[in-house]
Every structure is written in C-alpha cells, then in structure tokens.
C-alpha cells in the first residue's frame, strides 16, 4: 500500500512540472489526494499494529509532526524557489520513501491474517527489537496469534448489524465528529489561504514571512504533543487544544472586527501573527493529530478498518467544503465573521469531547474488549 502511495506522489510532481493547463493540475491534485488519503487511512492502523501501548501516542503524533514539517518546507521553498524548481526538489521525497519502505516488513497482524506465521514472527521480532529465543517474544507472539485467530473467526463476514451496536455507533460518531472538528476549526483552511489572510488581518509582517513563522509554530506544537500525549492523555490534550484554538480564533476575529470598524490599532499590528501563532500551536498540541490515531483505540475491533475508512472519507469531504466556503466567507462576512464561526465550532467541540469522548490512554489493542 505504501509503495503505491509513493508512486502516486511521484506522478503528482511529474504532472505539476510538465503540466501546461489547469486540467493537468486537477489530475495531479487528484493523485495527491489519493496519496494523502491512503496515508491517513493506513498510518494510524499501521502504528496501532506495531507500537507498544506506552509509546503509541508518541508514534501517532509523528503523522502531524512530519505533515507540518512538510508544510514548512513547502512555504520556504515556495518563497525562495521558482515554480519549476520546486517539483524537481520535492521529487526526492517520494523516491526516498519508496526505497526505505522496501526494508520495512509487513505488520505481524497482517501476516498472521494471511497465515504467514514464520514471517509474522520475524516481523514481530523486527518491530519489538527482541531476540528470536526471548521468552517474552514467544509469549507475545502466542498472545497476538490467538487474538488474530479469534478476530478472524469473528470477522469472517462484516454485516450491517455490526455497525448498529451501541459501541459501533458511538465509535463512528466520535470518529466523524473529530474529523469535523479538525476541519471546521478552520485552521487548515486558514493556513491554505495564509498569505491573503495575513494581508486581510493587517499584520505588519510580510505575508510570506508570516506564513513561514506559522508553519514553524506548527512543528513546535506538534513536538509538544509528541512529549505530552502519553503523559497527560488524549482527552485532556483534546480539550486543551480545542478550547485554546477557539480562544485564539476569537482574538484574531476581534482584531479583524476592530480594524474593519476603523479603530486606531497603531502599534498593535503584532496581534494577528501572535494570535494565529498561539492558535496554531494549541491546535497542533492535540486537535491536529490525535483524531487520526485515536480512532483504532475507540472503534470496536471488528469494524476498525471500515470505521477508520469512513472517518477518513468524511474528513476529505469536510476539507473540501471548508476550503470552498472560506473564500466566500472572507468576502461576505470578512475575516472576523469566519473566525467567529470557527471559534463557535471549537467551543461546541469542547462540550462534546468532555461529555462523550472517553480517555483511551494505555488501552491494550490486542484484545477484543474496549476500554
């Protein structure tokens, strides 16, 4: 699966380089969407399969860390290199990814489902870093083998009734809601239109410089999540991140409203960049990456793959909607109106997270039981 995604990404950059019309870019963007969607679906499941309970949150945060690092790299390259040079430079990333994945074995769970027992044991040894003769390795492999066999017996036929149990409905609702919140907090849409938004907000820094600063702040926020995710827990960081994102957007919207109504803001041009920096930092602490890797911890094992795919499809739809309506919102209700809507979504999200979403820190996934 990862090899196919690398090929799609290479095709994307080739088309961007040689494309001569907007339709070529449409095709390229479709291939990029296939790649990104595939990564978002498979990465959380891959991490859930290979990681120890104690570090699963840290490894899951890598999706946000490297994703935000990519955004920063693209902002920098876009500011300093020509349009034709960027695809040539970025082509090296999927090529390197494809080469490295040749040395990464399939997960033990997948190999056991294919009845490749010897390969599964070697894979487990690779990911756990254990000696083949270690008693702990043998016990863990037997436990994993029994779990997969039991899962196969239960999962022979996925039926509609599997999605109607209280656990399944709650898990799918949480998955879709977190994807909704991830997008309708507005951060990704704001970052997509970062240059024009900084022009609109009245920031005293150049739009290009402001965008690079924000991308760097994203990485700092993701590193903070990387550090605290397995200490504080998923729910605490989600609450902190969602509420903080709402507050930051409220500050940005207030400044925009005052500016639109001709208040004298001389000397306060730093407020937009600081407000959005704090907002992005808090967003990356939790709301940016936790929704993706928490899904396998919430969904019932039998519908985990299907439920994860449903959530990923939903986030693609939400992303499309937000990106399409944001320019309209900026024109019709201006930046302060859009910020108010996104902030309100965050505040509603805080209530839903506090009431409905469980804490999954330390959950043992090699078990058919939910925490």
Phi, psi and omega in degrees: 000313181296327179295320179296322179294322178296320179295319178298320181294321177296318178299322179303310183290327177296316180293320178300320182290314186267351184298143181237001179215168181295332180292328174296321178292328175299314179297316180299318181293326176297315179296322177296324178294321176299317180296308181297317179296320179296319179296316183294329179282314188275328185299310180300322179291321178298314179296319179298327181285322191260345191264152172283150182306324186291335184238011183298321179295319179297313180294323178297328179292343180298331179300312178291321182299309183283331174296315178291327175297321177297321178297316179299315180300318182291322176298317181292312180297320180295333181277335187245339183248162179282166182301319183284337182280326183302311179299324180296317179293315186286343178300333182294334184293305178295330177295313179297319179299314180298322179293314182296324182292342176294339182259002181257121181285161174295157182291150179303321181298316180296318180293323177294322178295334177269007179064028176262077190293314182296317178295323179296320179292320177294322179295317178298320178298320179297312185284331180269345180067034183253155174287148183300332183266358183296133181297323180297322179296316181296317179295317181293323180292319177297318178297316180294319180297316178296320180296315181294320178297317178295321179295320179296321180296324181278332190258017182304317181229119176274118184247163180300326181297337178293337181266358185253359176290155180304318179297316182294314181296319178294317180297316180293319177300314180299317180300311181293320181296318179296324176292321176299313181294321179303321183269319185276003163290341172087357187294313182295322178294318179297319179294325178298322180253032188304316184299310182291328180291321177293327175295318181292324187285340180091019178297143181278346176278157176294147181303319180296316179295319179299318181296321179294319178299316181297319179296322177294321177298324177303316181295318179299317179296321180292323177296321176299318176297319179305321183282317191263349189299320181267003175259307183278331183102161184291313187295318180299314181292325176298315179297311180299315183294314183293315179294316179297322177297317178298318180295318179297318178294325178297318178295316179297317180295321179297316178298316180297320180295315179298320180293320180295334180259021169064031171287148179283108182246026179301130181088357181246021181292349178282344186299315180301314183292322179292316180299313182289328178296313178297320179299312181295319179301310182292326176298317183286339178297327183215305189292338181289315189240334183301318180305332185283313185267354178279343183300311178298340179277340184259320186287144173301143185306321186295326182251016185301310182296314181294317180295322177295319178295319178300317180296319180292324175296320181296321181292329176295319178294314180298320179297316179300315182297312183296316181294329179283323186272339183300313177301324178294317179297319180296329180279320187273316183241005177065179186297320182294326177291317178295318180297323180295319179293315180295320179295319178298320176301319179296317181295322175295321179299323178301316180295316181295315179299315182296325187269321193253319191280127180277162172278131182243011178302129177080007181294134178272112183280344179274060181195141179282359184262146176265148176279000000 
